[in-house]
Coordinates of C-alpha atoms in Angstrom, one line a residue:
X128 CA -19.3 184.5 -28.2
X129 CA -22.7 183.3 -26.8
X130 CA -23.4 187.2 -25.6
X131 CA -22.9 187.7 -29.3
X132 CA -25.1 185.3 -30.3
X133 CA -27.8 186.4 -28.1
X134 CA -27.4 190.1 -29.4
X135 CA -27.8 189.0 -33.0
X136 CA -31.3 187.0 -32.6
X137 CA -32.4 190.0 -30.9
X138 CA -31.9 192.0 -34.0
X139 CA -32.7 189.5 -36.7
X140 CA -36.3 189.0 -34.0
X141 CA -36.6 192.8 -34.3
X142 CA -35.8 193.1 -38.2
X143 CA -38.6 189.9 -38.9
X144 CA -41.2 191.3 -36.3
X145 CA -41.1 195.5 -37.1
X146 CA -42.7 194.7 -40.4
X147 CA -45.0 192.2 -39.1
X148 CA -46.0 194.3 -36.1
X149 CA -46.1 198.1 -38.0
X150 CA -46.3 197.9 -41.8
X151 CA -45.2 199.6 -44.1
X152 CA -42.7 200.9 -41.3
X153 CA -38.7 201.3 -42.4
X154 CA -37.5 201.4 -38.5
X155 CA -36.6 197.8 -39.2
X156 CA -33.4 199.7 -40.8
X157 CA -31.7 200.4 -37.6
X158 CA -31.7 196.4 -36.6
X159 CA -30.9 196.0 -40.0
X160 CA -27.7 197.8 -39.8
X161 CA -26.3 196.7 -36.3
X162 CA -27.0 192.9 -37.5
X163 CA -25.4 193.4 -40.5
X164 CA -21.6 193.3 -39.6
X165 CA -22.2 191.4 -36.7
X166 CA -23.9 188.1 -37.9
X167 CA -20.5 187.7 -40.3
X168 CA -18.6 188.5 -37.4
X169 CA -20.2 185.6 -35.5
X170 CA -19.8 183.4 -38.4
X171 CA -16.0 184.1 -38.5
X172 CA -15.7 183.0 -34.8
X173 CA -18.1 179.9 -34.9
X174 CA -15.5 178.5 -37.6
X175 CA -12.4 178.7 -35.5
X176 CA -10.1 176.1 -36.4
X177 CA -8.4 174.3 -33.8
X178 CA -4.8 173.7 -34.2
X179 CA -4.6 170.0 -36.4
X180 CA -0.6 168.7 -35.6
X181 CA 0.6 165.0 -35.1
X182 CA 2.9 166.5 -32.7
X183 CA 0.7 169.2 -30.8
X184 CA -2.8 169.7 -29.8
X185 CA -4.1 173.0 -27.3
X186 CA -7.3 174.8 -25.5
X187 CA -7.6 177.3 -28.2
X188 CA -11.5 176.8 -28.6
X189 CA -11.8 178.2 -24.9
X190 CA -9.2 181.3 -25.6
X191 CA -11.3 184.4 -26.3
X192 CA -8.9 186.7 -26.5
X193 CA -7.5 187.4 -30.3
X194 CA -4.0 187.4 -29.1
X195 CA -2.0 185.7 -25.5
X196 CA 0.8 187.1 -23.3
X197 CA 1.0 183.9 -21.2
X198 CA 2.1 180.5 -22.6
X199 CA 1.8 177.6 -20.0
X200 CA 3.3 174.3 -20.8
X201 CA 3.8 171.1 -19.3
X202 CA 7.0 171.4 -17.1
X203 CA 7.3 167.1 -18.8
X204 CA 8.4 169.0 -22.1
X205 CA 11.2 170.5 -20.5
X206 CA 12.9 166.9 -20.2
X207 CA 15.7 166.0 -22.8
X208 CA 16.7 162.8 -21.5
X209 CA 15.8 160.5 -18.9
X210 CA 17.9 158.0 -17.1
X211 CA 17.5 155.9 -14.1
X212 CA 20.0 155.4 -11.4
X213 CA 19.6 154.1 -7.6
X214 CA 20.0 154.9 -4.1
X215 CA 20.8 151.9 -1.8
X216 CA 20.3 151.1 1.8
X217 CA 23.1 148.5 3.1
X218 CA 21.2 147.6 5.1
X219 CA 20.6 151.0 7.3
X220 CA 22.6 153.7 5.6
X221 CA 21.4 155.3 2.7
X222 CA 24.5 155.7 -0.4
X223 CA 24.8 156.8 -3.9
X224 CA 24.7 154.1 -6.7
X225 CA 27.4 155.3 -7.9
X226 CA 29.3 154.6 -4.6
X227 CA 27.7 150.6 -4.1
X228 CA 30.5 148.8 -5.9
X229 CA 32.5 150.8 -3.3
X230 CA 31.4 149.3 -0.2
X231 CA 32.6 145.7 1.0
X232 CA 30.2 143.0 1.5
X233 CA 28.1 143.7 -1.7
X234 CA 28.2 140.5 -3.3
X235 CA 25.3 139.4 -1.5
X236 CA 23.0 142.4 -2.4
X237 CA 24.3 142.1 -5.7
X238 CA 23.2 138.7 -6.1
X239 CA 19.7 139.2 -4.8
X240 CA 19.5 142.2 -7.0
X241 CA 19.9 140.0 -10.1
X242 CA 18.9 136.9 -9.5
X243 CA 15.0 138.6 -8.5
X244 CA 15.1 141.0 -11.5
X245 CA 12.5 139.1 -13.7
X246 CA 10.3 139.1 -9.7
X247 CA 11.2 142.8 -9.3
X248 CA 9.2 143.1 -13.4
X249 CA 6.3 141.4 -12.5
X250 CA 5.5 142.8 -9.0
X251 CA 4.7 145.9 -10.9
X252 CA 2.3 147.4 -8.9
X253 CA 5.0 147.0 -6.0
X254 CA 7.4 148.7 -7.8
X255 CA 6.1 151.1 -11.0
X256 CA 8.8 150.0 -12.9
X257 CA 8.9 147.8 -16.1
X258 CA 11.6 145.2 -17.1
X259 CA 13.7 147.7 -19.2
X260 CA 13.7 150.6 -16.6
X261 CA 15.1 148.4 -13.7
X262 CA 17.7 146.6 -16.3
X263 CA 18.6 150.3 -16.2
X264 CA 19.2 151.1 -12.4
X265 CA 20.5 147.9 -12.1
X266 CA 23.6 148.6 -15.0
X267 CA 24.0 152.1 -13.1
X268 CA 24.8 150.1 -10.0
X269 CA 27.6 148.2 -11.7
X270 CA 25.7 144.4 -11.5
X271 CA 26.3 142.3 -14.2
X272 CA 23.1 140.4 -13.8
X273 CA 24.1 137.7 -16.7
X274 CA 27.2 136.9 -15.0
X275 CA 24.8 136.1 -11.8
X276 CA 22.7 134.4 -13.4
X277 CA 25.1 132.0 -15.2
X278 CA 26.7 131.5 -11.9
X279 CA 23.6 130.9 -9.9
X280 CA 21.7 128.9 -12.2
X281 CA 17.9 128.8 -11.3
X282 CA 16.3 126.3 -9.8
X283 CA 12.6 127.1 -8.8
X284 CA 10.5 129.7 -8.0
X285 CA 9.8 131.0 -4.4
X286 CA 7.4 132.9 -2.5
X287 CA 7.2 133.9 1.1
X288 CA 4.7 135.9 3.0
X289 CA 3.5 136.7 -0.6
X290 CA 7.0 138.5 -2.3
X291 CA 8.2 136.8 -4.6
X292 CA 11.6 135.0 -5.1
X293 CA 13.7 132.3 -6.9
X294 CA 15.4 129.5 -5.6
X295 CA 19.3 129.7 -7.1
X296 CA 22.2 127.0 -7.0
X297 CA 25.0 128.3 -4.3
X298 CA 27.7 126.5 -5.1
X299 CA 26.3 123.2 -3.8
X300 CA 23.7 124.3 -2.2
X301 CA 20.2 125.8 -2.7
X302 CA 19.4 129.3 -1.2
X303 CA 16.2 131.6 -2.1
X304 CA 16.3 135.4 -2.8
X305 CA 13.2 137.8 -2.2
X306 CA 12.1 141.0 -3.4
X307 CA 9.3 143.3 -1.9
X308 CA 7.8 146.7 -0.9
X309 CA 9.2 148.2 2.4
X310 CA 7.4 146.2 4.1
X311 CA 9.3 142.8 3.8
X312 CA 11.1 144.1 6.7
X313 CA 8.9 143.6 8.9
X314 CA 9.0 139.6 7.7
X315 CA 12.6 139.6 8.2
X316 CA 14.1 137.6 10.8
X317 CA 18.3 138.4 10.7
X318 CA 19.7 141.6 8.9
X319 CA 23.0 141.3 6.9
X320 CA 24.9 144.3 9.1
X321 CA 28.7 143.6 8.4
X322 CA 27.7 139.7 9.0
X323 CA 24.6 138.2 9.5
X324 CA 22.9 138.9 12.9
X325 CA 19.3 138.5 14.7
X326 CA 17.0 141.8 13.9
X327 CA 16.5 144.0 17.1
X328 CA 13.2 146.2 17.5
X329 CA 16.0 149.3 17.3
X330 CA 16.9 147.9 13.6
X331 CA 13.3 148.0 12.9
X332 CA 12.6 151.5 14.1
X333 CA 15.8 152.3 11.5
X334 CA 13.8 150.8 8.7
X335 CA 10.6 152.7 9.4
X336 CA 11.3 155.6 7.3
X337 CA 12.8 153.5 4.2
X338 CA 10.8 155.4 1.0
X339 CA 7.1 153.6 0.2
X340 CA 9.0 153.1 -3.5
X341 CA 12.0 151.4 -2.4
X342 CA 12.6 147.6 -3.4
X343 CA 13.6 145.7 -0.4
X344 CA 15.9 142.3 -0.6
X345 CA 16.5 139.5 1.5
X346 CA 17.5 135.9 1.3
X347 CA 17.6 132.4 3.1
X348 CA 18.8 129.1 2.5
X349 CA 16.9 126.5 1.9
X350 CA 17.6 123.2 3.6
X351 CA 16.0 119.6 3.0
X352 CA 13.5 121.4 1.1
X353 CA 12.3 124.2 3.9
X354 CA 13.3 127.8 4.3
X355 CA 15.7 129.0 6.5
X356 CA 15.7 132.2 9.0
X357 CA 15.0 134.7 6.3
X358 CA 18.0 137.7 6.2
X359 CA 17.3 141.1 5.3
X360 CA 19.9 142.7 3.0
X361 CA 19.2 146.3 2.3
X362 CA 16.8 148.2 -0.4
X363 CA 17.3 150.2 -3.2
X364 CA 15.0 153.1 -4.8
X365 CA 15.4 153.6 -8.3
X366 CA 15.6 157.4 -9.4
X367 CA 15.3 159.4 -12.4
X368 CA 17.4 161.5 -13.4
X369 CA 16.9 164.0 -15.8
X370 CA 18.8 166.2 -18.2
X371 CA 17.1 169.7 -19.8
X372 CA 15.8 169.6 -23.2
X373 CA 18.0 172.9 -24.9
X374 CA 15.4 173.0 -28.0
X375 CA 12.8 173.7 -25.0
X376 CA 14.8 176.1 -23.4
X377 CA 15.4 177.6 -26.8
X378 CA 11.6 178.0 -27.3
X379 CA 11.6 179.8 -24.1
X380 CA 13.8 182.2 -25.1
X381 CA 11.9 183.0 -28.4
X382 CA 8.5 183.4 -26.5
X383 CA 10.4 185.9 -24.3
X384 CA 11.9 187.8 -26.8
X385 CA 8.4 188.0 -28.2
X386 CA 7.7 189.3 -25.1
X387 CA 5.4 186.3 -24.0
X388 CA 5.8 185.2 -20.7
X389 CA 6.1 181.7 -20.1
X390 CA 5.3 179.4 -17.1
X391 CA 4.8 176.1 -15.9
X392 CA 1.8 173.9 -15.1
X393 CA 1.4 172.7 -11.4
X394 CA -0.7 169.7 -12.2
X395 CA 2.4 167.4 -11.7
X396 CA 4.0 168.7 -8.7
X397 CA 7.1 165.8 -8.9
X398 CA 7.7 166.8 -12.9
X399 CA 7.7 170.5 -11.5
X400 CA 10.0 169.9 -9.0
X401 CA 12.2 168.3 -11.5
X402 CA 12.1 171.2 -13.5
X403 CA 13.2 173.0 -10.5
X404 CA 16.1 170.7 -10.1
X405 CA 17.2 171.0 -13.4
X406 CA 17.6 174.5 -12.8
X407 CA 14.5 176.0 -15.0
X408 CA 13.4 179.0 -12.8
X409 CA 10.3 180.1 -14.8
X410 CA 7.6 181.0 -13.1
X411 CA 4.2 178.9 -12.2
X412 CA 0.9 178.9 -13.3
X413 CA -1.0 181.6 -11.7
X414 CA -4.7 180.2 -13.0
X415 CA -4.8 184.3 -15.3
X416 CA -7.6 183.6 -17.9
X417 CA -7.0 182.8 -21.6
X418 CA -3.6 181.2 -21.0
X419 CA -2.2 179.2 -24.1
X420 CA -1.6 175.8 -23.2
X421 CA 0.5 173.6 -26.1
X422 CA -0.1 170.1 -25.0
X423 CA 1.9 167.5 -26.3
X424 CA 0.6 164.7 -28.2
X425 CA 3.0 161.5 -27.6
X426 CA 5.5 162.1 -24.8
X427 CA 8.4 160.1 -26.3
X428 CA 11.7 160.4 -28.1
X429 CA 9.9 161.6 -31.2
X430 CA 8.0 164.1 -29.7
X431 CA 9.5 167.9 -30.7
X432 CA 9.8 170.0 -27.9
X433 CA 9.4 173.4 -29.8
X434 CA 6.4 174.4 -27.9
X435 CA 6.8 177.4 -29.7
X436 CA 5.3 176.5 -32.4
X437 CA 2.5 175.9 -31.6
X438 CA 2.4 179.5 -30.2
X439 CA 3.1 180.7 -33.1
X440 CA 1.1 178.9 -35.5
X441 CA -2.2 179.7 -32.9
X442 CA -1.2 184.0 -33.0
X443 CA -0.8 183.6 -36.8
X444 CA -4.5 182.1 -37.1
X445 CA -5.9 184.5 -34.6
X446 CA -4.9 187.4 -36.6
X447 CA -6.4 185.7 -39.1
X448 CA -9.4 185.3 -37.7
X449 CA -9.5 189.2 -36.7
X450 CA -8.7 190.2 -40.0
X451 CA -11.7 187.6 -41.7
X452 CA -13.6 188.6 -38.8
X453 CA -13.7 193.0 -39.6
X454 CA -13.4 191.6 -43.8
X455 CA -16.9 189.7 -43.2
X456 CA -18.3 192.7 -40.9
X457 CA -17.4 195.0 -43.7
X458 CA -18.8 193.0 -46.3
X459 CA -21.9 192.4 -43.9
X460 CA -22.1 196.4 -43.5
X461 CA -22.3 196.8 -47.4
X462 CA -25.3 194.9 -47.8
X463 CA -27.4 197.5 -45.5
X464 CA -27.1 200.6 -48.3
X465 CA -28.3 198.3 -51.0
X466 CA -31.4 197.3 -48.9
X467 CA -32.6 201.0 -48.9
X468 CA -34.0 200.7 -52.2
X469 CA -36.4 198.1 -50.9
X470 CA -39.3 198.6 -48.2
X471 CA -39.0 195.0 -46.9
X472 CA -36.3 193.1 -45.3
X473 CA -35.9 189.7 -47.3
X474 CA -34.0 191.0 -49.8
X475 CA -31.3 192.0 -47.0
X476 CA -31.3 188.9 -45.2
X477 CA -31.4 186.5 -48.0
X478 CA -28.1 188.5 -49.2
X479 CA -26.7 188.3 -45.5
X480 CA -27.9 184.5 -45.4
X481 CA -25.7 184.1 -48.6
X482 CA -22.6 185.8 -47.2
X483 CA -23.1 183.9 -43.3
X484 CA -23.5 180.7 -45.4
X485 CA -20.3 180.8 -47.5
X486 CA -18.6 181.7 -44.0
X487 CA -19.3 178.3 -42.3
X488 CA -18.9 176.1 -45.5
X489 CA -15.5 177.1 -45.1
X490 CA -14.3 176.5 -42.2
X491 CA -12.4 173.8 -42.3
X492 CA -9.8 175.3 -44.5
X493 CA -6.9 177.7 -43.9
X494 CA -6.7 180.8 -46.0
X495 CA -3.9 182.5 -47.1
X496 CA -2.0 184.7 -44.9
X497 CA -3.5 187.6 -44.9
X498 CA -2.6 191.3 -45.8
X499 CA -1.7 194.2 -42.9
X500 CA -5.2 195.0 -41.0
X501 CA -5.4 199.0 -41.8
X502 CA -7.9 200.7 -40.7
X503 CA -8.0 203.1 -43.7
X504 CA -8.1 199.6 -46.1
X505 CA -11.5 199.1 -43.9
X506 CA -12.4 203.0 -43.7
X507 CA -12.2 203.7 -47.3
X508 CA -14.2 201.1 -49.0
X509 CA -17.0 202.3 -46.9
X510 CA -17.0 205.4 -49.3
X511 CA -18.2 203.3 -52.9
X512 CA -20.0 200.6 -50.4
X513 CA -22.5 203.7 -49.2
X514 CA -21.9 206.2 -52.4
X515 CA -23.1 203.9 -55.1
X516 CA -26.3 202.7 -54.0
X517 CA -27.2 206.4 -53.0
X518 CA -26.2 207.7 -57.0
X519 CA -28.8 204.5 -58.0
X520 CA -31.0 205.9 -55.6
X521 CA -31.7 209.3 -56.6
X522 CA -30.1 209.5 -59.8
X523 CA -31.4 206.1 -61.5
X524 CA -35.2 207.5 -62.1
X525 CA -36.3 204.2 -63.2
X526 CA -34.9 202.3 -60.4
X527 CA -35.7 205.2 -57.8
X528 CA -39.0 206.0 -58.6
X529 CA -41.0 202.9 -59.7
X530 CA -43.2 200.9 -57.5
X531 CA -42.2 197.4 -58.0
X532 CA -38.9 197.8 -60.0
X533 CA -37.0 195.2 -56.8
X534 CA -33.6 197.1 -58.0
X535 CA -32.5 196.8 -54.2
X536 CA -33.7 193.0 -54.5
X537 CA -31.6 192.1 -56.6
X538 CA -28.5 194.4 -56.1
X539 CA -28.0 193.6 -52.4
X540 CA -28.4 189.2 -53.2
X541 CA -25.8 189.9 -55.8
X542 CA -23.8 191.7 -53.9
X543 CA -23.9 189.3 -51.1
X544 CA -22.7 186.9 -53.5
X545 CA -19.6 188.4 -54.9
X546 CA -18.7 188.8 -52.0
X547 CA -19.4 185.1 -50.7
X548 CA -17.7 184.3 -53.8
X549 CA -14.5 186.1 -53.5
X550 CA -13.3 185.3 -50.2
X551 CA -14.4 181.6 -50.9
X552 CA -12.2 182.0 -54.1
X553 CA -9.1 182.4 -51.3
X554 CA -9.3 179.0 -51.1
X555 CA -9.9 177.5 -54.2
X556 CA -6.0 176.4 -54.7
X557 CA -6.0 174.7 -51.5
X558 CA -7.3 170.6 -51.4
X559 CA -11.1 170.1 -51.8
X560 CA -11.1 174.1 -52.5
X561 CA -12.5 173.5 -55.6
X562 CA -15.1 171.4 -54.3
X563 CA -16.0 174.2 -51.3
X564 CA -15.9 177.1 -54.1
X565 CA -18.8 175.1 -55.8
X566 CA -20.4 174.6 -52.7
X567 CA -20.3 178.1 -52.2
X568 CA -21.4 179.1 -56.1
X569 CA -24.5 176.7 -55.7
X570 CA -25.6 178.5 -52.6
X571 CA -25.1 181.7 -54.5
X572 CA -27.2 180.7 -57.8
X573 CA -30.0 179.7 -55.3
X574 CA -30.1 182.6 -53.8
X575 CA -30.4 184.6 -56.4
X576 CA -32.7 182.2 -57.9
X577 CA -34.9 182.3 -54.8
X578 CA -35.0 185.9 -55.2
X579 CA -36.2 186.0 -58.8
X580 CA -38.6 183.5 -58.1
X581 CA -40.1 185.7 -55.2
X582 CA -40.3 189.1 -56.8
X583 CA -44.0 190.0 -57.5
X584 CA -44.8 192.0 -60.6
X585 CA -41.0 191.9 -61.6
X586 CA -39.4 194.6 -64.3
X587 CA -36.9 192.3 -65.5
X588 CA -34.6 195.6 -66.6
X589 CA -34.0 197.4 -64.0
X590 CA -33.7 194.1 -62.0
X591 CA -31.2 192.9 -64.2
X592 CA -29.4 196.3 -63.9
X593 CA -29.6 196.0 -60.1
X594 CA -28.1 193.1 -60.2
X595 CA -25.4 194.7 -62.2
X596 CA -25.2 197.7 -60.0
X597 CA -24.9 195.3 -56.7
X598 CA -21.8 193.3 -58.7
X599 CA -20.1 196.2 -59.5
X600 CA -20.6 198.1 -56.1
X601 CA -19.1 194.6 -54.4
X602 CA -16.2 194.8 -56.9
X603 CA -15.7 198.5 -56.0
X604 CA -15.2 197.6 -52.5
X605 CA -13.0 194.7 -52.5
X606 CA -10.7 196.6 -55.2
X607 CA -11.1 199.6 -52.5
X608 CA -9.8 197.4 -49.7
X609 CA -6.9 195.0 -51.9
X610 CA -5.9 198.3 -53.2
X611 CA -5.0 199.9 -50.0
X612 CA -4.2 196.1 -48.4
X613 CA -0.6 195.5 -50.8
X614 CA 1.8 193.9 -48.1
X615 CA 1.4 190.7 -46.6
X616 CA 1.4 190.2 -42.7
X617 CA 4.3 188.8 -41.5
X618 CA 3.3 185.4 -40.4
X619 CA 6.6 184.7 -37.7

C-alpha cells in the first residue's frame, strides 16, 4: 500500500503542476485518468477494519494479500482440558503418581507432602505452581492432606538453609518437614532408602540429574528445641497433562476442507510438543509471508476454540474489501469523462476529493455483504459512465460550445456525490449510520457549494443541467452495475 501511495502523489503532483507549468495544456488528462480509480482504491485499503471479537483478535493489518491459504494458530488452542498429575522420586527411582500409594514406606513422603503444601504455595518462584494447581497433583497422588493435617497439628514455622518448612506434632513429639528446589539435596544429611541411613557421595551423584522443576522433601526432628540430622525423602515434579480440544480439531477439519492449510506456531516449543503428544500431526510454521494468525484473547475455560472463525470472518471482509475496492475504482474512473468538458482540473479533483472523503468517514462500519464480483457488472457500466458525457459533449450545443458554461464543473462534483452518497447509504441502517450518512451529505453540499462559489462568469442553466446530467449519468451506472450484480456472495 505505501508503493501505492507513492504512485498516487505522483499523479495528483503531475495533474496540479501540468497546468501550472504549460497552460492551457489538456495532457493533465492522462494523470487524471490513472489517479482516478486508484486514489478510491487507496481509500478502500487505508479503511481496513481489523477484526473487533471479545473472543479473537489477529495480524490482519500486515496481510496484503486479499485472500490466505495458510492459517497458523497457537498450538495452546489445541488444549481441551488441563490436569495436573506427578512423577515421584522415592528417594532415587523415578514412578508414576499413579503407582505412589503402591509402594511401602510412603507415609513419610506423604506427610511431608501435606504438611508443607501452604510452603510448597508461597515458594513460587521455586516451584511455578499456585495453591490450587499443587492441591491438584497432590489429590492425583492419593494424599488426603486434611487428614494430615488434623493428625499432625501445626506447631510453628521452620526454615533451614533458607527452604521453608513447618514444625508438626508426632505423636508426642515435635518433628519439622521441608520443601525446596533440587538443590535441598545437597543440605541433606541422611536419605530415607527403605529406612533412614547416612547420604554417600554415590547417593548424591544419583540426585544430580533430578529435573530443575522438581519439589524436593525432607524432614528432621526437632529435639529440646534444635534440629536434628535433616533426612532426605524423595521429590516429586508436577506434570500436566493435557486432553485435545475436539471443537479445535473440528475447526481444523473445516479449514482443510476449504482447502486452507493449517499449522502450528513454534514460539512455545513445550506447548508444541504437547500438541505433538496429544497426537495433532499438523505441520509447523514455515515463516511463508501473509500467514493468518487468530490469536486468542483470554486463554481460559471461556475462551472458544473455533479458530475458524475468525478465518472465516477475515476472507468474508477481504472480499469485501476487493469488491469496495474495484466499486470505488469504478466510481473513481467515471469522474474522468465528465472532466473533459472542463479545461482545468479542480472540478475533477474536488469531485474525486468528495468520493475519497466519504470512503474514510466510513470506515469504521461494516457494510452489507456484498453481491458476486463480475466482471461484466464492472465492464458494462463503463458503457453510460463514458457514453453520456460524450452525447453532452457534442450534442448539447449550449453546454459544448460556450466558453464559460462549467457544464463539466458541475456534472463531475455531482456525480462524485451520488456516488459518495450511495455507497454511504449502505450503511445507513447500521448504528450511528445515520449520523455517518449526514456526515457524508454535508461533505457533499460543500462541495458542490464550493464549486458554485468558484465558478467565474457562471451560466446558471446549463450548470444547473450539468448538474442534472452528472446525477443521472451516476445513476445510470450504479443501476448498470446492481442490475447485472442480483445474487448475494455467499458469506460461509
Amino acid at each position: 500500500m505505501p508503493r501505492l501511495a507513492l504512485i498516487c502523489v505522483a499523479l495528483l503532483a503531475l495533474v496540479l503542476g501540468i497546468p501550472l507549468l504549460m497552460p492551457g495544456s489538456l495532457l493533465w488528462f492522462i494523470p487524471a485518468f490513472f489517479l482516478a480509480p486508484l486514489a478510491p482504491w487507496l481509500c478502500v485499503r487505508a479503511s481496513r477494519r481489523t477484526l473487533k471479537d471479545e473472543d479473537w483478535g489477529d495480524n490482519s493489518d500486515r496481510l496484503q494479500a486479499d485472500t490466505i491459504d495458510t492459517v497458523c494458530i497457537d498450538p495452546a488452542l489445541l488444549i481441551g482440558r488441563r490436569w495436573l498429575q506427578a512423577r515421584v522420586w522415592l528417594p532415587f527411582d523415578a514412578i508414576e503418581g499413579e503407582r505412589f500409594r503402591s509402594h511401602t514406606g510412603v507415609a513419610a513422603m506423604s506427610a511431608a507432602i501435606a504438611l508443607t503444601e501452604s510452603c510448597a504455595a508461597d515458594e513460587r518462584s521455586v516451584t511455578g505452581f499456585a495453591r490450587e494447581d499443587i492441591r491438584e497433583w497432590v489429590s492425583s497422588l492419593g494424599v488426603n492432606a486434611d487428614n494430615f493435617r488434623r493428625l499432625h497439628p501445626r506447631v510453628d514455622d521452620a526454615r533451614y538453609c533458607g527452604y521453608p518448612g513447618v514444625i508438626v506434632m508426632d505423636g508426642k513429639e515435635l518433628r519439622a518437614y521441608f520443601v525446596g528446589g533440587a538443590t535441598l539435596v545437597q543440605e541433606c544429611r541422611r536419605v530415607l532408602d527403605g529406612s533412614s541411613r547416612i547420604m554417600m557421595r554415590d547417593d548424591r551423584e544419583r540426585l544430580r540429574d533430578l529435573p530443575a522443576d522438581a519439589l524436593c522433601y525432607a524432614t528432621a526432628p526437632v529435639i529440646d528445641g534444635k534440629l536434628g540430622e535433616v533426612c532426605y525423602l524423595g521429590a516429586v515434579q508436577p506434570v500436566a497433562r493435557y486432553s485435545v480440544s475436539a471443537e479445535a480439531l473440528e475447526a481444523g477439519r473445516r479449514l482443510h476442507r476449504r482447502g486452507i492449510r493449517v499449522t502450528l506456531g513454534r514460539e512455545d516449543p513445550w506447548m508444541l510438543q504437547n500438541a505433538r503428544d496429544m497426537g495433532v500431526e499438523w505441520p509447523e510454521d514455515d515463516g511463508a509471508p501473509n500467514v493468518f494468525r487468530p490469536r486468542a484473547l483470554h486463554m481460559d475455560a471461556e475462551q472458544p476454540r473455533d479458530f475458524d472463525r475468525p478465518v472465516r470472518e477475515w476472507l468474508l471482509r477481504a472480499r469485501q474489501e476487493a469488491y469496495h475496492c474495484v466499486l470505488c475504482a469504478l466510481f473513481g474512473l467515471m469522474l474522468w469523462p465528465a472532466s473533459l468538458l472542463e479545461r482545468e482540473p479542480w472540478w475533477f479533483l474536488l469531485a474525486l476529493l468528495t468520493l475519497c472523503l466519504s470512503i474514510l468517514i466510513a470506515k469504521d462500519h461494516a457494510f452489507p455483504t456484498p453481491p458476486l464480483r463480475t466482471v461484466r457488472s464492472f465492464v458494462t457500466p463503463l458503457a453510460p459512465g463514458f457514453l453520456l458525457p460524450l452525447i453532452v459533449w457534442f450534442f448539447i450545443e449550449v453546454i459544448a460550445k460556450r466558453s464559460g458554461s462549467h457544464a463539466g464543473a458541475m456534472m463531475a462534483v455531482t456525480e462524485g456525490c451520488v456516488y459518495a452518497l450511495w455507497r454511504l447509504s449502505l450503511i445507513a441502517s447500521q448504528p450511528a449510520g445515520h449520523r455517518t450518512v449526514g456526515i457524508g451529505a454535508g461533505v457533499c453540499l460543500i462541495a458542490v457549494s464550493l464549486a458554485t462559489l468558484l465558478l467565474n462568469d457562471v451560466k446558471w442553466i446549463s450548470a444547473a443541467f450539468g448538474g442534472v446530467a452528472g446525477m443521472l449519468i451516476a445513476i445510470a451506472v450504479i443501476i448498470t452495475h446492481r442490475y447485472l450484480s442480483p445474487e448475494v456472495e455467499d458469506g460461509r
